[in-house]
mmCIF file of C-alpha atoms and ligand atoms in Angstrom:
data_model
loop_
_atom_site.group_PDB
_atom_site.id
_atom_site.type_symbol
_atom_site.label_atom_id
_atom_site.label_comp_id
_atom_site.label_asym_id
_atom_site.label_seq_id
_atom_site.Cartn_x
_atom_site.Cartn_y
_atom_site.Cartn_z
ATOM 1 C CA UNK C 1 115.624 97.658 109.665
ATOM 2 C CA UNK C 2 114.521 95.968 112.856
ATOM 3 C CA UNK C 3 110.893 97.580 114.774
ATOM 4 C CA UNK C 4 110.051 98.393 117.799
ATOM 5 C CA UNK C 5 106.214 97.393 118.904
ATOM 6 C CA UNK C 6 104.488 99.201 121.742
ATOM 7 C CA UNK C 7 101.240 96.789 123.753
ATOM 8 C CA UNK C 8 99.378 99.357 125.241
ATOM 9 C CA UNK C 9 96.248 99.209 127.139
ATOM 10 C CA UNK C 10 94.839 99.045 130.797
ATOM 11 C CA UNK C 11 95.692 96.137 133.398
ATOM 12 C CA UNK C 12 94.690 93.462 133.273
ATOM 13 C CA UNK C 13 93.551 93.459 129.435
ATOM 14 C CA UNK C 14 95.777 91.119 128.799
ATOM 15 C CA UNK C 15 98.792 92.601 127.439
ATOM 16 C CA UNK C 16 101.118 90.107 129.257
ATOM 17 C CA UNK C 17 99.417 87.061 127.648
ATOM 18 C CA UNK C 18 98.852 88.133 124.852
ATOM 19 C CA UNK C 19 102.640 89.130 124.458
ATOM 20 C CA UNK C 20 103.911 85.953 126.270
ATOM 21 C CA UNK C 21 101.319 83.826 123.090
ATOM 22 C CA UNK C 22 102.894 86.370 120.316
ATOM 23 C CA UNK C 23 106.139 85.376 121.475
ATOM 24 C CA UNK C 24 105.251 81.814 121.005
ATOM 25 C CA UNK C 25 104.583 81.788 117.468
ATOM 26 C CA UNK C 26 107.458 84.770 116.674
ATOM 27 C CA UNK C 27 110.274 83.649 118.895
ATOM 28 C CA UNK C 28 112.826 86.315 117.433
ATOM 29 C CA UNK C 29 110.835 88.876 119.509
ATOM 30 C CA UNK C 30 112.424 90.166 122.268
ATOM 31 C CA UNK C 31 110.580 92.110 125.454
ATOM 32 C CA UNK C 32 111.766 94.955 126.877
ATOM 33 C CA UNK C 33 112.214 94.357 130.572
ATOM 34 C CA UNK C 34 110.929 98.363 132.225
ATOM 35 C CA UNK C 35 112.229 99.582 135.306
ATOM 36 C CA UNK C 36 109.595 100.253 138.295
ATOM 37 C CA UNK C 37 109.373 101.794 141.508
ATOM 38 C CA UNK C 38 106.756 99.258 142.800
ATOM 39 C CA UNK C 39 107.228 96.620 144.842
ATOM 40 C CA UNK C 40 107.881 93.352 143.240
ATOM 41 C CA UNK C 41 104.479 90.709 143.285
ATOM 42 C CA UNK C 42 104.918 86.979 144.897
ATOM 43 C CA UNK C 43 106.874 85.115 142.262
ATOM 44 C CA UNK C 44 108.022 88.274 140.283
ATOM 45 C CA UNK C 45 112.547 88.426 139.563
ATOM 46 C CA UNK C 46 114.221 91.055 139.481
ATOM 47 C CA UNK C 47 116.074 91.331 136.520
ATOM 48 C CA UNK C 48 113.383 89.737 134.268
ATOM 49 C CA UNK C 49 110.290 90.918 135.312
ATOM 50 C CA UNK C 50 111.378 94.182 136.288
ATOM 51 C CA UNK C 51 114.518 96.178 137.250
ATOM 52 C CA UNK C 52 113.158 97.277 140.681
ATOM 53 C CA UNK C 53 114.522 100.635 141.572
ATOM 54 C CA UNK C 54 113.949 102.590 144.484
ATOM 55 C CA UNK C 55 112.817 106.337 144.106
ATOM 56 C CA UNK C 56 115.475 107.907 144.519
ATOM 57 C CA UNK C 57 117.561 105.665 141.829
ATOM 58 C CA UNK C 58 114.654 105.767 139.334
ATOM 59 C CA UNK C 59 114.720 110.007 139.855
ATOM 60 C CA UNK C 60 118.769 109.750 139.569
ATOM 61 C CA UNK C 61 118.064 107.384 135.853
ATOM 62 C CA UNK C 62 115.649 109.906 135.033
ATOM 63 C CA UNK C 63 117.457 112.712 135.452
ATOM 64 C CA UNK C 64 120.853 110.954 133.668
ATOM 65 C CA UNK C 65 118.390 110.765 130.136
ATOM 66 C CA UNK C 66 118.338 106.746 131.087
ATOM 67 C CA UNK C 67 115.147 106.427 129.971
ATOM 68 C CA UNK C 68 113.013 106.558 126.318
ATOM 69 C CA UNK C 69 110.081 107.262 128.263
ATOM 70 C CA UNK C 70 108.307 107.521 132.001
ATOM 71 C CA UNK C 71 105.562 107.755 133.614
ATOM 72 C CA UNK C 72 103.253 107.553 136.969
ATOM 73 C CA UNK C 73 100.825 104.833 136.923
ATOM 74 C CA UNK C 74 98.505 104.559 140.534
ATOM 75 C CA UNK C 75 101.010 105.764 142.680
ATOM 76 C CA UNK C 76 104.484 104.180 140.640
ATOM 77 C CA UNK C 77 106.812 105.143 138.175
ATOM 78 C CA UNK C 78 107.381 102.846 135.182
ATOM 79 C CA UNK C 79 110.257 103.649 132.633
ATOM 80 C CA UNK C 80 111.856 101.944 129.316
ATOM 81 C CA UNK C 81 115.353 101.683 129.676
ATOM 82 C CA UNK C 82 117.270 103.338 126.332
ATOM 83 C CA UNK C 83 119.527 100.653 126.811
ATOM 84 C CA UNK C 84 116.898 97.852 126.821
ATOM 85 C CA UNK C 85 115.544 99.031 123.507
ATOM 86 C CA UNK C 86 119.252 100.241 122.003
ATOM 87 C CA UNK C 87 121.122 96.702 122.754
ATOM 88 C CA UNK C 88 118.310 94.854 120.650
ATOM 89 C CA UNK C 89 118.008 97.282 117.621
ATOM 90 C CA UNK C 90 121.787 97.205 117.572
ATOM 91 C CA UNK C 91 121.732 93.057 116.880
ATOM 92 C CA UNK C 92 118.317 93.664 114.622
ATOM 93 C CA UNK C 93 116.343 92.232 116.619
ATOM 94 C CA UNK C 94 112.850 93.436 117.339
ATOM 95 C CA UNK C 95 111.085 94.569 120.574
ATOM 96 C CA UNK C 96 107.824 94.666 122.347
ATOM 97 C CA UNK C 97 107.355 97.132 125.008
ATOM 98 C CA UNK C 98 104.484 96.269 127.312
ATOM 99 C CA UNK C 99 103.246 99.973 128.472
ATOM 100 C CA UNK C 100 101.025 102.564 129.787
ATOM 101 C CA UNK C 101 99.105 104.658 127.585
ATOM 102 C CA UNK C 102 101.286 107.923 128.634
ATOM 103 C CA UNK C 103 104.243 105.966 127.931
ATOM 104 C CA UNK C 104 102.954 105.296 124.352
ATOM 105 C CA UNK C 105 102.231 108.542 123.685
ATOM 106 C CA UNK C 106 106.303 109.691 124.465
ATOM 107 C CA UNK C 107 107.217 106.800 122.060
ATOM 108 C CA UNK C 108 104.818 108.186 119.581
ATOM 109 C CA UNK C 109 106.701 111.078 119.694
ATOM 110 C CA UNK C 110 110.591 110.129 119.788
ATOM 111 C CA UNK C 111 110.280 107.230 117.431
ATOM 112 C CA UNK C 112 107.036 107.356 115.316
ATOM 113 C CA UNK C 113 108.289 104.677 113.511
ATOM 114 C CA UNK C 114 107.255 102.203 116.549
ATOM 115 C CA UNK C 115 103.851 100.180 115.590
ATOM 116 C CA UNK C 116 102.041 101.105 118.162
ATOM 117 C CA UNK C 117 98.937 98.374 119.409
ATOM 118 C CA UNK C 118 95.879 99.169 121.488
ATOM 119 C CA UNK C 119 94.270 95.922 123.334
ATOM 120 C CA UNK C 120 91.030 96.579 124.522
ATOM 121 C CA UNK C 121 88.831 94.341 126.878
ATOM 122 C CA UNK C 122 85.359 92.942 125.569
ATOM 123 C CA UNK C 123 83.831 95.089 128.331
ATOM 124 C CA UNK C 124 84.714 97.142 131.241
ATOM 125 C CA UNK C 125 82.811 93.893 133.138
ATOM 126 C CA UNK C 126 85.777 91.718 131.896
ATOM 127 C CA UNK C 127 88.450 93.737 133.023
ATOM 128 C CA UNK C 128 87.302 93.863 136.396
ATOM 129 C CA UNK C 129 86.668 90.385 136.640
ATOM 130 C CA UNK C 130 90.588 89.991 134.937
ATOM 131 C CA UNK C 131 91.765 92.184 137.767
ATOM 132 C CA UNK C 132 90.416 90.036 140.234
ATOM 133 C CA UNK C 133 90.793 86.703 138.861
ATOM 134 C CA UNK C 134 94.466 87.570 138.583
ATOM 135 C CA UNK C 135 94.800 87.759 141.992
ATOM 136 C CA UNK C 136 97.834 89.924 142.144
ATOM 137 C CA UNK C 137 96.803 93.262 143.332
ATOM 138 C CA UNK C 138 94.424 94.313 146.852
ATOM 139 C CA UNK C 139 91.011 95.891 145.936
ATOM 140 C CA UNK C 140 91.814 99.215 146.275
ATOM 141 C CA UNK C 141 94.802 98.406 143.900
ATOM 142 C CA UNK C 142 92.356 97.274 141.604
ATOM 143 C CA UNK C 143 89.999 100.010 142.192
ATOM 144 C CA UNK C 144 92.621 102.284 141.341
ATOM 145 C CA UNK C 145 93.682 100.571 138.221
ATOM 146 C CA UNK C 146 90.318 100.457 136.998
ATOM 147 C CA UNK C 147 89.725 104.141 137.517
ATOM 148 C CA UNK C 148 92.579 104.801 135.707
ATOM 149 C CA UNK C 149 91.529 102.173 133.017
ATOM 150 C CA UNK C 150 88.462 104.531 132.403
ATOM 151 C CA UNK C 151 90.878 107.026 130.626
ATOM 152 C CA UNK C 152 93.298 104.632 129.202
ATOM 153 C CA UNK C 153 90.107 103.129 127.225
ATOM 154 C CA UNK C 154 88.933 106.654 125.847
ATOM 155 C CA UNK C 155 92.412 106.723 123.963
ATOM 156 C CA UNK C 156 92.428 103.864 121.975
ATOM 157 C CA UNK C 157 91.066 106.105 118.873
ATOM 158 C CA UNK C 158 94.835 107.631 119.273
ATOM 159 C CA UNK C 159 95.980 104.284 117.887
ATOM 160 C CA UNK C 160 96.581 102.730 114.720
ATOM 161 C CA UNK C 161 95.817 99.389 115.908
ATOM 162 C CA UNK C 162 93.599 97.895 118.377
ATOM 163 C CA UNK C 163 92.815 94.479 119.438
ATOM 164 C CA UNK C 164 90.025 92.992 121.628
ATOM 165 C CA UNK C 165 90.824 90.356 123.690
ATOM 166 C CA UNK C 166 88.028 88.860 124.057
ATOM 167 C CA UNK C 167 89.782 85.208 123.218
ATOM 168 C CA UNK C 168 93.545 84.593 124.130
ATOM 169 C CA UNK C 169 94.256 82.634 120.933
ATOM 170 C CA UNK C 170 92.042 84.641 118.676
ATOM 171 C CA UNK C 171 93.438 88.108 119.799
ATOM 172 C CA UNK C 172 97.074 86.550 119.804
ATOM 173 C CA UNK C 173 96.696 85.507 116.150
ATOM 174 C CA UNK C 174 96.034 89.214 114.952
ATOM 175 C CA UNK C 175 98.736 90.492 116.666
ATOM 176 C CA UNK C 176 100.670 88.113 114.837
ATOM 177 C CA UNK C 177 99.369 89.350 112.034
ATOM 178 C CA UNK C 178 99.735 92.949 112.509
ATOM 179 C CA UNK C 179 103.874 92.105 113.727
ATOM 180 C CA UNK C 180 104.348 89.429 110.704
ATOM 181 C CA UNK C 181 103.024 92.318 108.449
ATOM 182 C CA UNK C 182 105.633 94.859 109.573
ATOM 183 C CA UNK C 183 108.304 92.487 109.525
ATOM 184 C CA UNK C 184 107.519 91.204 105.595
HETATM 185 P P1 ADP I 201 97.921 92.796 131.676
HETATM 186 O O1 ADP I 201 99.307 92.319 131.307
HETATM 187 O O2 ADP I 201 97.271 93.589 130.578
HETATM 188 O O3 ADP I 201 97.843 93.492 132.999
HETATM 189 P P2 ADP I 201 97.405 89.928 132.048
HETATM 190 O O4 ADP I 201 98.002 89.327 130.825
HETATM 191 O O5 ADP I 201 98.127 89.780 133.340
HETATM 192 O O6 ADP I 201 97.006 91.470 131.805
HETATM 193 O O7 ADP I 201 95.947 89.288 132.173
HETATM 194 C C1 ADP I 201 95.101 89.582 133.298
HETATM 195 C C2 ADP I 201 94.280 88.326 133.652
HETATM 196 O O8 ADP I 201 93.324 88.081 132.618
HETATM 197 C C3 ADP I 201 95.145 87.083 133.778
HETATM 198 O O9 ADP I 201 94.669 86.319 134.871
HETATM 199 C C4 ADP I 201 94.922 86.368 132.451
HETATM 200 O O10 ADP I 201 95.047 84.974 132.569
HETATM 201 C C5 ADP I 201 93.469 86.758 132.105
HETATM 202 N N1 ADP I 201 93.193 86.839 130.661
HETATM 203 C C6 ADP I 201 93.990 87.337 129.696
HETATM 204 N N2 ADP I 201 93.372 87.267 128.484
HETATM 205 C C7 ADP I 201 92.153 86.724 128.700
HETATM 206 C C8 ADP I 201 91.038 86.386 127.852
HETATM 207 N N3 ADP I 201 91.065 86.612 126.523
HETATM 208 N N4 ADP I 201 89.936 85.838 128.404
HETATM 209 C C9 ADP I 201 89.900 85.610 129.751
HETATM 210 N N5 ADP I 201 90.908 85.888 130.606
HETATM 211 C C10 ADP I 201 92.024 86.444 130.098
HETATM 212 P P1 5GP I 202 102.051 96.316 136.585
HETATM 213 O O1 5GP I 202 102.206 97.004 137.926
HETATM 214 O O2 5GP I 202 100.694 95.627 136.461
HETATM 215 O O3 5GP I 202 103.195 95.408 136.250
HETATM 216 O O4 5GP I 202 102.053 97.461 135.475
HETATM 217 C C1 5GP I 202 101.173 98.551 135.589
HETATM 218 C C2 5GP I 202 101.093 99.287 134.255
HETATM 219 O O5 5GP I 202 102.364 99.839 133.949
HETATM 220 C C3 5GP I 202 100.714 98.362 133.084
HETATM 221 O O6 5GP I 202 99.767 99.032 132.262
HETATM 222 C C4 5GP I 202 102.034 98.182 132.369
HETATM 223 O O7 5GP I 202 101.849 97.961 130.973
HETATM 224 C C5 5GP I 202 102.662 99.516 132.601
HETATM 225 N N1 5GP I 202 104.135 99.501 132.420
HETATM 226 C C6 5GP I 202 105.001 98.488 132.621
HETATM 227 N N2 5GP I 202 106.238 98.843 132.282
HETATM 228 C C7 5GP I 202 106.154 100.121 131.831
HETATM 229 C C8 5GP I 202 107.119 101.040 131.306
HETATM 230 O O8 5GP I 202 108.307 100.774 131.149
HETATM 231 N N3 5GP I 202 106.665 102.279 130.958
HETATM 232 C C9 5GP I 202 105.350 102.647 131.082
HETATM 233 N N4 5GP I 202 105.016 103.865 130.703
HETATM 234 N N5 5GP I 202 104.422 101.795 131.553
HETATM 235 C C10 5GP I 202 104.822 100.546 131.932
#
């Protein structure tokens, strides 16, 4: 039977690299690409970093049962497609879903089988300086991620796993770990 593995944490933790180095040394892995009502970033495709909907058609997918699980995250929804997750399962193939902590929580719910993975910065100092550093998002974007960081962070506890990515290749190896141990 083929998994499903859930990266949860706040931005800019480092989900995305982390993910992007797991995928490196387990190439089978397959990500789930979410749907999102924000707009895309410089450099971002539609298609493969997202499926950018508008409201109205995210609301329309919600309400059709197109999604395993939604959410509001500063100001934008986020949702896993059923069919992103369903296609992949069907051809055993296992998937990583890069989400928010509410998100997680749904898929806790509907498939507790999913291995669900916390990663957690080395300090709320770090993540800031992540944020930033990224150079992606305005200051009061990151301001608002952050204070929504400061809740994401008291969760981890809810999760089996957690990682702290306080190194890139460090952290990557025990998620390998963890995903090479489910897969055995
Ligand atoms: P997320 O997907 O969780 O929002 P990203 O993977 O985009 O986070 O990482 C946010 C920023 O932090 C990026 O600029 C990335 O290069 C950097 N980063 C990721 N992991 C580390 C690390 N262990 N040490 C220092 N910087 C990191
Ligand atoms: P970003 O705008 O930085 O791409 O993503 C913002 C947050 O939304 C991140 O924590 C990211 O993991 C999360 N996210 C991305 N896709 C999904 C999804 O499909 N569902 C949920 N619940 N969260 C998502």
């Amino acid at each position: 039977m083929s998994s499903v593995y859930v990266i949860t944490g706040p931005s800019g933790v480092g989900k995305g690299t982390l993910i992007r180095a797991l995928r490196g040394q387990i190439p089978n892995l397959e990500l789930s690409t979410s749907a999102t009502t924000r707009a895309p970033r410089a450099g971002e495709e539609p298609g493969v970093d997202y499926h950018f909907l508008d409201p109205d058609e995210f609301e329309r997918r919600v309400e059709a049962g197109d999604f395993l699980e939604h959410a509001t995250y500063s100001g934008n929804r986020y949702g896993t497609l059923r069919s992103e997750v369903d296609a992949r399962l069907a051809r055993d193939v296992p998937v990583v879903l890069e989400i928010e902590v509410q998100g997680a929580r749904q898929i806790r719910e509907s498939m507790p089988e999913a291995v669900q993975i916390f990663i957690a910065p080395p300090s709320p100092e770090a993540l800031r300086e992540r944020l930033h550093g990224r150079g992606t998002d305005h200051p009061e974007v990151i301001d608002s991620r952050l204070g929504v960081a400061v809740e994401e962070l008291a969760a981890r506890g809810e999760f089996p796993h957690s990682i702290v990515n306080d190194d890139v290749d460090r952290a990557a190896a025990e998620l390998a770990e963890i995903v090479r141990d489910c897969e055995r």
